[in-house]
Coordinates of N, CA and C in Angstrom, one line a residue:
X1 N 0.8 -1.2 0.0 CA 0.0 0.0 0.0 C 0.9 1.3 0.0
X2 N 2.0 1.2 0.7 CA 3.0 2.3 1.0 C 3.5 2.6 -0.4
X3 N 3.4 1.6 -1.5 CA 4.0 1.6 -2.8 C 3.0 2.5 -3.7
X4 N 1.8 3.1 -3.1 CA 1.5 4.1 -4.0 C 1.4 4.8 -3.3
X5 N 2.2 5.7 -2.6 CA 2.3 7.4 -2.6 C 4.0 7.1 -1.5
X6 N 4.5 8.3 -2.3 CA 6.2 8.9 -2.0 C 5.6 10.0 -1.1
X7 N 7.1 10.4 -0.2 CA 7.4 11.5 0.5 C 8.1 12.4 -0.5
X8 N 7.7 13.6 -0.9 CA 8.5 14.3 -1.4 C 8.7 15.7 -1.2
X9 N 9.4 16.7 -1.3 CA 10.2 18.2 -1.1 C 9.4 18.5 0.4
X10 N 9.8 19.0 1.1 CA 9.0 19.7 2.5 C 8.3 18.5 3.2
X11 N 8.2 17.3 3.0 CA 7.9 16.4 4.0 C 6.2 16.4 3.0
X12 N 5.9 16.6 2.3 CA 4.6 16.3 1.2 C 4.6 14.7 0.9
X13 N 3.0 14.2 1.1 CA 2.9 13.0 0.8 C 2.7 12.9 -0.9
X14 N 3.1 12.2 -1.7 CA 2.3 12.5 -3.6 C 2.1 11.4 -3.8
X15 N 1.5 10.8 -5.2 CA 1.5 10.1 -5.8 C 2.4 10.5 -7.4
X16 N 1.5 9.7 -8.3 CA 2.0 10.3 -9.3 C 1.2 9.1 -10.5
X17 N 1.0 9.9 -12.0 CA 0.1 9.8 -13.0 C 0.0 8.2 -13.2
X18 N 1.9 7.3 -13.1 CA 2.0 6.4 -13.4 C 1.5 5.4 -12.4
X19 N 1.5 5.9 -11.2 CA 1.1 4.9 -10.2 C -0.5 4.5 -10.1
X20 N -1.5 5.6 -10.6 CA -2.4 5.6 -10.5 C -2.8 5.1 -11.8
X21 N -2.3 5.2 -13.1 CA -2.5 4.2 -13.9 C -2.5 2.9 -13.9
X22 N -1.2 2.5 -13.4 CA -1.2 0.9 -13.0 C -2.5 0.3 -12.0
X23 N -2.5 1.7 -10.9 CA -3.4 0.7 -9.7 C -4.7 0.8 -10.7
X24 N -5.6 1.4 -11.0 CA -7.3 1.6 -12.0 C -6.9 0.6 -13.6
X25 N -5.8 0.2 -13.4 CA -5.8 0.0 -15.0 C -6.1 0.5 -16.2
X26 N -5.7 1.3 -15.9 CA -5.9 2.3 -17.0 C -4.4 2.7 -18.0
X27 N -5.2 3.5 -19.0 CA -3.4 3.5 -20.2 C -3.2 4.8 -19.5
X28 N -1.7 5.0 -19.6 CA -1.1 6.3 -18.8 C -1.3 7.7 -20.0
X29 N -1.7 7.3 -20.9 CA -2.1 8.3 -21.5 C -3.4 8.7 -22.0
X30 N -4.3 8.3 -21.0 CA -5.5 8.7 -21.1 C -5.3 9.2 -19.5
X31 N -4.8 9.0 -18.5 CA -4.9 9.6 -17.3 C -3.8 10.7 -17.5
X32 N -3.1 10.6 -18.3 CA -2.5 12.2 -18.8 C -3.3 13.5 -19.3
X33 N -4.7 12.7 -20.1 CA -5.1 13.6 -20.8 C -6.1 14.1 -19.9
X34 N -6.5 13.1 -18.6 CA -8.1 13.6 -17.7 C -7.2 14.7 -16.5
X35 N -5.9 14.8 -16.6 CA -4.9 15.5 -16.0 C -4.8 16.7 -16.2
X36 N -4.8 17.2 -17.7 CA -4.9 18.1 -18.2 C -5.9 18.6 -18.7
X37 N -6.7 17.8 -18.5 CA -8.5 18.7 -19.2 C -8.7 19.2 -17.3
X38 N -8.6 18.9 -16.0 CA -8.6 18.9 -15.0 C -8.0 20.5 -14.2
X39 N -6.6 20.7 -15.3 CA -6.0 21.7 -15.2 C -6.3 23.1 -15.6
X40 N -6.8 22.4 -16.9 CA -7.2 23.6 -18.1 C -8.9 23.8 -17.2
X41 N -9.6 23.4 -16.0 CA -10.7 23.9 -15.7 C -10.1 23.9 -14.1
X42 N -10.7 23.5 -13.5 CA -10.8 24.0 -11.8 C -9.9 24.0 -11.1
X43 N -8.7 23.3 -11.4 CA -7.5 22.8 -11.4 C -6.6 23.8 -10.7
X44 N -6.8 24.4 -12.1 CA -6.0 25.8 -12.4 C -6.5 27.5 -11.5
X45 N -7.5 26.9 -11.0 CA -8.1 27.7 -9.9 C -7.3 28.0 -8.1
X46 N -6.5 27.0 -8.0 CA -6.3 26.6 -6.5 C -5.1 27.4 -6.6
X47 N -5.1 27.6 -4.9 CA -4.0 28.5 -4.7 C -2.9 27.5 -4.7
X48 N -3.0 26.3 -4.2 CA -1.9 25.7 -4.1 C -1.6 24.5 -5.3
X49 N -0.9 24.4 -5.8 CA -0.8 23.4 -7.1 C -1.0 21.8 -7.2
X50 N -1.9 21.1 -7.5 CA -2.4 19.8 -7.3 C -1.4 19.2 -7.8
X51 N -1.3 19.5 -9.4 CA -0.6 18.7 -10.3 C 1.0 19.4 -10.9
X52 N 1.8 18.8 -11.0 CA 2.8 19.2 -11.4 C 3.7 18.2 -12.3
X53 N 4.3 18.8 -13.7 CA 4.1 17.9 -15.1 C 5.8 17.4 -15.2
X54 N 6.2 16.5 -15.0 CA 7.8 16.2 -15.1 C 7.6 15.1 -16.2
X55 N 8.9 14.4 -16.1 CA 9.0 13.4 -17.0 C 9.7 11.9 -16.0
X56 N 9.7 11.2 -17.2 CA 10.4 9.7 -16.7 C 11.0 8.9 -17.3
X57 N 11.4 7.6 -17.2 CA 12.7 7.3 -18.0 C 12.0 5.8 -18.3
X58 N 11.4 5.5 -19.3 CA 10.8 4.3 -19.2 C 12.0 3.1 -19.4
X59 N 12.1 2.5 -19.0 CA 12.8 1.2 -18.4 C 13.1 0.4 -19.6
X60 N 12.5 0.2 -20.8 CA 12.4 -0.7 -21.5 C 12.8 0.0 -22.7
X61 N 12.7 0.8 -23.2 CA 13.2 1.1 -24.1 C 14.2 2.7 -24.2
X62 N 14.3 3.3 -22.6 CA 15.5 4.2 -22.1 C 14.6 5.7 -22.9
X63 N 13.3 5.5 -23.3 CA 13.3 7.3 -23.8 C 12.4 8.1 -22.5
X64 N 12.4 9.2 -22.9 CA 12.0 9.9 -22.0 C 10.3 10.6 -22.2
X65 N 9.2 10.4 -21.4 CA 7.8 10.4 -21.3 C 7.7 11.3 -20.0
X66 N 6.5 12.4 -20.4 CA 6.1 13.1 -19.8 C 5.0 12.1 -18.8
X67 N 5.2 12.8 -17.5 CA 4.3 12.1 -16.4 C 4.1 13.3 -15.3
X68 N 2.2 13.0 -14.3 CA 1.8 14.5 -13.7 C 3.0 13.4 -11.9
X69 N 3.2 14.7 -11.3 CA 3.1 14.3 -9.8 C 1.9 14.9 -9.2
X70 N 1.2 14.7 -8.1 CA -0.2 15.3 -7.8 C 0.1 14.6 -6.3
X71 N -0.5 15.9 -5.5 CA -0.9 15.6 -4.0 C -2.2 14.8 -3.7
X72 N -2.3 14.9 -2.4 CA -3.7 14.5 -2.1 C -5.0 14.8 -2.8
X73 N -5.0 16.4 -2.5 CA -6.1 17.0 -4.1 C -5.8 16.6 -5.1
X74 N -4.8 16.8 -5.8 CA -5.0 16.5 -7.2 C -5.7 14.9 -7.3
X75 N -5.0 13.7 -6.5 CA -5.8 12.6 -6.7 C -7.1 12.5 -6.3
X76 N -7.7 13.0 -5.7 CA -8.9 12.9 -4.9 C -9.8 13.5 -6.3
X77 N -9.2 14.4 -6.7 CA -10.3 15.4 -8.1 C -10.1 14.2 -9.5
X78 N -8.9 14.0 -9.7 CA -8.7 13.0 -10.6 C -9.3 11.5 -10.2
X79 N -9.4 11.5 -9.2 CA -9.7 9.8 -9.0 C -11.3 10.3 -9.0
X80 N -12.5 11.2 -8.8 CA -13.8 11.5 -9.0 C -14.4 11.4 -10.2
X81 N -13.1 11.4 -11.4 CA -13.5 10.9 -12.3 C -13.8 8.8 -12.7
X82 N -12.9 8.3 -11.9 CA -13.1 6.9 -11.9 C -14.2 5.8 -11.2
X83 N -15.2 5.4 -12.4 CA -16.0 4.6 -11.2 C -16.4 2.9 -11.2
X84 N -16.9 2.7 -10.9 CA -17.3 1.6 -10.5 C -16.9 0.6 -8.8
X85 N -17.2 -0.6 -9.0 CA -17.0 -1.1 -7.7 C -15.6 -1.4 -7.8
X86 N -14.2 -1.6 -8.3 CA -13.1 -2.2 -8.2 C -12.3 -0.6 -8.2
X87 N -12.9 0.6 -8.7 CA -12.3 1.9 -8.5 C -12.5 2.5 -7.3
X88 N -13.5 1.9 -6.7 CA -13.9 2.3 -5.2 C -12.7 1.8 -4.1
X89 N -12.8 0.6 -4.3 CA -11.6 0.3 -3.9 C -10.2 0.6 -4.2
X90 N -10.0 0.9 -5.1 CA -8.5 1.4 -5.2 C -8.4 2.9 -4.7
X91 N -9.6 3.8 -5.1 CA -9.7 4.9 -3.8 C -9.6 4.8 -2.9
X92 N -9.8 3.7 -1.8 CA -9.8 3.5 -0.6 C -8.2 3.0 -0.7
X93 N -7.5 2.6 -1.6 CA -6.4 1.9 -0.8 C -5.5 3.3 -1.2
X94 N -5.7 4.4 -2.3 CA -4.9 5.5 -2.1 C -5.3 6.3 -0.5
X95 N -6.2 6.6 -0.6 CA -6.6 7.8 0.6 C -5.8 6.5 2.0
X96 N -6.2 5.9 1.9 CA -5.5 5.0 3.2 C -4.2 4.9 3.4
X97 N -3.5 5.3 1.7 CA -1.8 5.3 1.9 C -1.6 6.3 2.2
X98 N -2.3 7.7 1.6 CA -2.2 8.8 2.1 C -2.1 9.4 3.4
X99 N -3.0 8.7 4.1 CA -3.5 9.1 5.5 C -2.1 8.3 6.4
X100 N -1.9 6.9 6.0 CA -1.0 6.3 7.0 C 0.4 7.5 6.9
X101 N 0.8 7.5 5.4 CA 2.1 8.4 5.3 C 2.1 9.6 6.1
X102 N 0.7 10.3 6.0 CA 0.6 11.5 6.6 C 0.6 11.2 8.4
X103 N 0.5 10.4 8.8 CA 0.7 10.4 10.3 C 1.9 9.9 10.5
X104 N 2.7 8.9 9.9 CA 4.4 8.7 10.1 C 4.4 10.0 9.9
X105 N 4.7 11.0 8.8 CA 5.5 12.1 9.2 C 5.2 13.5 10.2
X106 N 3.8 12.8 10.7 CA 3.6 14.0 11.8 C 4.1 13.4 13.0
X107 N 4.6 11.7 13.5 CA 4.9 11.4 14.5 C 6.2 11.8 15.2
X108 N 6.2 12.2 16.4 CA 7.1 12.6 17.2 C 8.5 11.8 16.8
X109 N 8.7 10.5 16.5 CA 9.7 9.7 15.9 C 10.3 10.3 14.4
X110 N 9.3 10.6 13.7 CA 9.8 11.1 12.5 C 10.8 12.6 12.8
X111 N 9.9 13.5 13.4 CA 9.8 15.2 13.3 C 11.3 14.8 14.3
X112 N 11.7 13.8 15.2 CA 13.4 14.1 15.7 C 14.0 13.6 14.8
X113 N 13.8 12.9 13.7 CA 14.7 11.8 13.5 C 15.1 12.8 12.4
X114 N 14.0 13.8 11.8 CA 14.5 14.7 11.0 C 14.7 16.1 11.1
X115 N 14.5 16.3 12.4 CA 15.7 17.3 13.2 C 17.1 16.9 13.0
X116 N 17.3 15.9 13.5 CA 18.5 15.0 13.8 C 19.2 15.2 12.7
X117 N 18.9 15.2 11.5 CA 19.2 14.8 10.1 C 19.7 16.4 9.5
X118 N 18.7 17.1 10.0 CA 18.6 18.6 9.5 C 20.0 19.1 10.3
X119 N 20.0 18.7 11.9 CA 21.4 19.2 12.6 C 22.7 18.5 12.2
X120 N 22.6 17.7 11.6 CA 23.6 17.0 10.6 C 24.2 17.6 9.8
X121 N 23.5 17.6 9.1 CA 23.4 18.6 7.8 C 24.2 20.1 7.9
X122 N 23.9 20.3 8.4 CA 24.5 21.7 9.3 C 26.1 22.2 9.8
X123 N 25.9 20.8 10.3 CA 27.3 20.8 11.6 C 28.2 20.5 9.9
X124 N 28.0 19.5 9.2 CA 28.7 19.1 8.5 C 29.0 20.3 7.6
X125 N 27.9 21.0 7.2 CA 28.0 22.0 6.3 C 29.1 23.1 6.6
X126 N 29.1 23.3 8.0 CA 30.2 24.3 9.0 C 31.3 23.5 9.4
X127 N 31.7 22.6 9.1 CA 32.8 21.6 9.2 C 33.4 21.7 7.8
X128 N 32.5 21.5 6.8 CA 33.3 22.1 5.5 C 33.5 23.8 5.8
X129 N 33.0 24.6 5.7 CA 33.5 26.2 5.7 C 34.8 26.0 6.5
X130 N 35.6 24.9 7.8 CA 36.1 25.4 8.7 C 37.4 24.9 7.7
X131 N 37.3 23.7 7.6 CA 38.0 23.0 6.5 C 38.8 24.3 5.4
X132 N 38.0 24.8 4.9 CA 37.9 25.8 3.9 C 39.0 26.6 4.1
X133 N 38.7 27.3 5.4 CA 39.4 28.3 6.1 C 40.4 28.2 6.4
X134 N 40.6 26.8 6.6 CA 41.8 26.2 7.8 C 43.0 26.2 5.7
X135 N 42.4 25.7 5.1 CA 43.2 25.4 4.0 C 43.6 26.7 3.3
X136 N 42.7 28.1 3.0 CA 43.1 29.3 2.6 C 44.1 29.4 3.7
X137 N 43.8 29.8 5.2 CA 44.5 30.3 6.0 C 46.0 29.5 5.5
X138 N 46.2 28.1 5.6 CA 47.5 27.3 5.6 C 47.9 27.7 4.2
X139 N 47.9 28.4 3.2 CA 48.2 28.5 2.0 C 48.5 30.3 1.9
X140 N 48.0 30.8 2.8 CA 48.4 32.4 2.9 C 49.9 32.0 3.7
X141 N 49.8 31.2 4.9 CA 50.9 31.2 5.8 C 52.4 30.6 4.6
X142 N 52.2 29.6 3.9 CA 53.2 29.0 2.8 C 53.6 30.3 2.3
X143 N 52.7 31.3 1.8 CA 53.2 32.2 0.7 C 53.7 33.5 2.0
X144 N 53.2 33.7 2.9 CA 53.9 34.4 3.4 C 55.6 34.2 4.3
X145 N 55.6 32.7 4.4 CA 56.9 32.3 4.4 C 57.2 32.3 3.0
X146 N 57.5 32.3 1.9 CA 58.2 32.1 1.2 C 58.5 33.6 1.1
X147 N 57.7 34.6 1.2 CA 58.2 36.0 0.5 C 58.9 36.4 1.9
X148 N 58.9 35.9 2.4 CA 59.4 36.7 3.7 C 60.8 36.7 3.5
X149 N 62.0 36.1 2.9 CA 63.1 36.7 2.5 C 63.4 38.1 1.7
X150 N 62.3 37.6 0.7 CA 62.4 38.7 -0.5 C 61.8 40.2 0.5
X151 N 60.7 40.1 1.1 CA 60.5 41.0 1.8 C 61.5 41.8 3.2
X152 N 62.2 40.9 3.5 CA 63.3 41.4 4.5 C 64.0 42.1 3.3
X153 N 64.7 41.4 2.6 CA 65.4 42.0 1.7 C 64.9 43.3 1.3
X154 N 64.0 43.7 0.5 CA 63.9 44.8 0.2 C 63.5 46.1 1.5
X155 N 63.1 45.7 2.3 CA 62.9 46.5 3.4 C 64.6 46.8 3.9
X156 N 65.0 46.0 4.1 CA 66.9 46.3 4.4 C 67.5 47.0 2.7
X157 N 66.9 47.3 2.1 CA 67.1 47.8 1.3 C 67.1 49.3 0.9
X158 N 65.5 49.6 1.4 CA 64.9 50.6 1.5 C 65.4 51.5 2.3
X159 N 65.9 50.6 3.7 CA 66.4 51.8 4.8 C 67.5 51.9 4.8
X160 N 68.4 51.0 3.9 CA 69.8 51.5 4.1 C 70.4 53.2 3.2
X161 N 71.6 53.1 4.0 CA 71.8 54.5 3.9 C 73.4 54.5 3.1
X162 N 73.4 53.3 2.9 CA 74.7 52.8 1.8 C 74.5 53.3 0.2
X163 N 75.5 52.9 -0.3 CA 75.6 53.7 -1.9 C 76.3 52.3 -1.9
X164 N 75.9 52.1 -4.3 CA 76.1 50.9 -4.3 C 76.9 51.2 -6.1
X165 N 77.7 51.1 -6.4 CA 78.3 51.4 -7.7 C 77.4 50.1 -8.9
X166 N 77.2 50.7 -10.1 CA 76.6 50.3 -11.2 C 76.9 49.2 -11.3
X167 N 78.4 48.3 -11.4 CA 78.6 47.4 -11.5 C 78.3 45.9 -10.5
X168 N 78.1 46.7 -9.1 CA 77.6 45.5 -8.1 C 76.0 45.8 -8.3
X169 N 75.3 46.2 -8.6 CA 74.0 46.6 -9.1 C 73.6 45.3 -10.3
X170 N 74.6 45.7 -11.0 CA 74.7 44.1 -12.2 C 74.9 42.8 -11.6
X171 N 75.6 42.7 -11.0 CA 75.9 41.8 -10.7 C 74.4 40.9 -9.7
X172 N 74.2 42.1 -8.2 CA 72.8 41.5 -7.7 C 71.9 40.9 -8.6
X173 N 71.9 41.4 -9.4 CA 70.4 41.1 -10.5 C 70.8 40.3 -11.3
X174 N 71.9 39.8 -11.4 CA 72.4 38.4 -12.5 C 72.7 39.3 -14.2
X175 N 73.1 39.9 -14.1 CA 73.0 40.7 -15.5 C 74.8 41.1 -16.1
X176 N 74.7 41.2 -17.1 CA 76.0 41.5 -17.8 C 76.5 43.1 -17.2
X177 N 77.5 43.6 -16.9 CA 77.7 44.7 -16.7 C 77.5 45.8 -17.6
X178 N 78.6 45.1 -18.7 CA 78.3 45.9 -19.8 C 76.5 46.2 -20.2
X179 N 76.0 45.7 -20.6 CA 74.5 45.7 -21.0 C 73.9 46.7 -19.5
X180 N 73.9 46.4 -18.7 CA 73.5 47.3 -17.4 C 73.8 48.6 -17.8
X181 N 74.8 48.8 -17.8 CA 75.8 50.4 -17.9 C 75.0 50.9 -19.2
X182 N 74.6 50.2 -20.1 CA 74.1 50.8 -21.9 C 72.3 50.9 -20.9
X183 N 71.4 50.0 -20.4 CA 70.4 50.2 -20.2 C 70.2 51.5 -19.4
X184 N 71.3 51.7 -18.1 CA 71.5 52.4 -17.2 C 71.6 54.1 -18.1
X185 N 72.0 53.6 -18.8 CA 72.2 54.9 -19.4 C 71.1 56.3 -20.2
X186 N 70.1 54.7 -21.0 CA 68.8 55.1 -21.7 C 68.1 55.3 -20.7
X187 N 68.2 55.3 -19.2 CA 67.0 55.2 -18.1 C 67.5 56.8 -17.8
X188 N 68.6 57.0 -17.6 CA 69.3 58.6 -17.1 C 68.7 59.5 -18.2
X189 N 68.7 58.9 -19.4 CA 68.1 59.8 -20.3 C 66.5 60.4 -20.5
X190 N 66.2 59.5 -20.3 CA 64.7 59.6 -20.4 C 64.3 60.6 -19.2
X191 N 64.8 60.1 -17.9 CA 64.3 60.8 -16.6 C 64.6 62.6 -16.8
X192 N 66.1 62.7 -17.4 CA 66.8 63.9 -17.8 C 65.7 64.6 -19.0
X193 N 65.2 63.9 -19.6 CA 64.4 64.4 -21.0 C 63.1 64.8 -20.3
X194 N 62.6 64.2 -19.3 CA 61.1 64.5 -19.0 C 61.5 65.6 -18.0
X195 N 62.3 65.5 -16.7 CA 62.5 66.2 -16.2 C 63.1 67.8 -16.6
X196 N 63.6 67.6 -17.3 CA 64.6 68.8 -17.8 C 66.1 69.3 -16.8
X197 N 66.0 68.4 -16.0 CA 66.6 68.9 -15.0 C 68.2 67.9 -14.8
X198 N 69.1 68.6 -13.8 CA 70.4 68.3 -13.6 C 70.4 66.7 -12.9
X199 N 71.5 66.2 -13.4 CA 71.4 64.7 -12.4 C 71.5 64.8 -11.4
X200 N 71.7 65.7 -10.5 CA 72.0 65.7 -9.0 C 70.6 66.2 -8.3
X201 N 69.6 66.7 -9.4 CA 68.1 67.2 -8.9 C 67.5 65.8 -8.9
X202 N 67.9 65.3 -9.3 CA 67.0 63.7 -9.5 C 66.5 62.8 -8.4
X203 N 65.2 62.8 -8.0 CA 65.0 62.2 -6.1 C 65.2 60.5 -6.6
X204 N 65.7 60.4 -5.3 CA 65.2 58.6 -5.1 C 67.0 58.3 -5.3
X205 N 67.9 59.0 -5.8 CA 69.2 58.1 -6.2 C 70.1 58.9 -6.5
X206 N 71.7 58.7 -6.0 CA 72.3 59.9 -5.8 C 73.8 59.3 -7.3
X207 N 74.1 60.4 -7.7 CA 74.9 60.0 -9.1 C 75.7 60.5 -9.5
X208 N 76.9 60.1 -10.2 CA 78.1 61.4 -10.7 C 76.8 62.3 -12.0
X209 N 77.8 63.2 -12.5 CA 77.1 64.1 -13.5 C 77.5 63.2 -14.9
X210 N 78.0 62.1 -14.8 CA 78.2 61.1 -15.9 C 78.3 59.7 -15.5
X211 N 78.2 59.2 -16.7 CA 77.9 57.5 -16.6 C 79.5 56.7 -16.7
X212 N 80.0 56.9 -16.1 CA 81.0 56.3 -16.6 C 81.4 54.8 -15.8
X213 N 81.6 54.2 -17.1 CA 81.3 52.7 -16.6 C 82.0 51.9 -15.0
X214 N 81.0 51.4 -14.3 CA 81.2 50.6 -13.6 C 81.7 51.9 -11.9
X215 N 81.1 53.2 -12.2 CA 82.0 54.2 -11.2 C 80.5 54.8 -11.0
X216 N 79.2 54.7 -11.5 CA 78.0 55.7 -11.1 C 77.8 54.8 -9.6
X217 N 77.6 55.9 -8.8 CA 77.1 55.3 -6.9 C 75.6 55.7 -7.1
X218 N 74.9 54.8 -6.2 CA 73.5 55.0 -6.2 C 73.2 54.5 -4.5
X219 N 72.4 55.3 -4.4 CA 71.8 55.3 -3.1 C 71.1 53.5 -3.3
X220 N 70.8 53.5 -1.4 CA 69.9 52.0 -2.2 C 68.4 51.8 -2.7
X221 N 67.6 52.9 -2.2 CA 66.5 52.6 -3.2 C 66.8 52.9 -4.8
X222 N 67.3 54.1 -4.9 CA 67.7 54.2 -6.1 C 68.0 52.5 -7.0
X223 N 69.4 51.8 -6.2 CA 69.5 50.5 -6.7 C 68.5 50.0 -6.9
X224 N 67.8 49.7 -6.0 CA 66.5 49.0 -6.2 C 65.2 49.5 -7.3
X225 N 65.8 50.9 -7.5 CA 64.5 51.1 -8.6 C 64.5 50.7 -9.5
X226 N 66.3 50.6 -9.7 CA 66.9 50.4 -11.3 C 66.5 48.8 -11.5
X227 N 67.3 48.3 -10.4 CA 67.1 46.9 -10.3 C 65.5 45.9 -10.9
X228 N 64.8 46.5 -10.2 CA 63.0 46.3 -10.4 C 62.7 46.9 -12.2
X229 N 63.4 47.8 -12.5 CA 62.9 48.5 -13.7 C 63.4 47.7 -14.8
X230 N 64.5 46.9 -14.1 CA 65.6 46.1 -15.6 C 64.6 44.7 -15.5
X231 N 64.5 44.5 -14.5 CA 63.6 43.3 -14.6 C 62.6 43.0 -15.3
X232 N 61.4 44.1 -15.0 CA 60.4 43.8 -16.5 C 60.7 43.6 -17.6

């Protein structure tokens, strides 16, 4: 009896188009069509929806057929159409599965068991976010150890108060001297061209009034600007 009517979304008892075909004997496509002449009149009136139109996967040959789900109402309006003495009965053995289902899920057993299930649900749900957290946080801490050299470094960089000649400038940064000293040169230029101004006006890095190889001193941000600029 329990085998015609499911528990479905919100704790709702249903049936559905196919079950009720099998139990009356009837073709599923004539109880499709008393489904929808049902809708298209009083049906379609209710605040709450009797019938609702999905599909299914028939078994036997794998294609896919339209079929109604329906509550209590919808079977009760749908089944008023069926009669005789053997439809009387199978009305009684729906409304009977209806009614048993409907009291398992009002019973004090059910309503903890799906608390229980709901608080599950939950805890686990906040057990993944913690997870989550714990794995961002452990992957911020990786990357903030790793930069943490490069970051001392440039901070001891920034504050020192040392001067560093062009040629050890090349060398920190892995680079040819020669090539440095020619780059070093088109960078003095440019700044001299926008600025209009003397090399000794020039903020951030301190310089002879010429380039001459492997002898220009630079403060240490200065190094570091050049340094960072050759890199791109």
């Amino acid at each position: 009896m329990n085998d015609l009517v499911f528990k479905g979304a919100n704790d709702l008892v249903l049936t559905n188009s196919l079950l009720v075909a099998e139990k009356f004997g009837k073709e599923h496509r004539h109880v499709l069509d008393a489904i929808r002449d049902l809708i298209k009149g009083c049906a379609e009136n209710s605040a709450v929806p009797m019938f609702e139109e999905t599909t299914y996967i028939n078994p036997q040959n794998k294609q896919e057929y339209p079929m109604f789900i329906m509550n209590r109402d919808g079977f009760t309006l749908l089944a008023m159409g069926f009669t005789g003495k053997k439809a009387l009965n199978f009305k009684m053995d729906f409304i009977n599965a209806f009614n048993k289902m409907e009291t398992m899920l009002r019973s004090d057993d059910y309503i903890l068991m799906r608390s229980q299930q709901i608080l599950q649900k939950r805890v686990e749900m906040a057990e993944q976010k913690v997870r989550a957290l714990e794995e961002k946080n452990a992957l911020q801490d990786a990357q903030l150890r790793q930069a943490a050299p490069k970051v001392k470094y440039v901070d001891e960089v920034l504050q020192s108060v040392n001067t560093y000649t062009s040629t050890q400038i090349a060398k920190e940064i892995g680079m040819d001297a020669a090539k440095f000293h020619k780059a070093l040169k088109e960078i003095f230029l440019k700044i001299f061209r926008f600025f209009f101004g003397e090399w000794k006006n020039i903020r951030n890095f301190a310089m002879s009034t010429t380039c001459r190889s492997g002898k220009t001193p630079m403060t240490s941000i200065g190094s570091y600007f050049f340094a960072k600029t050759l890199r791109m």
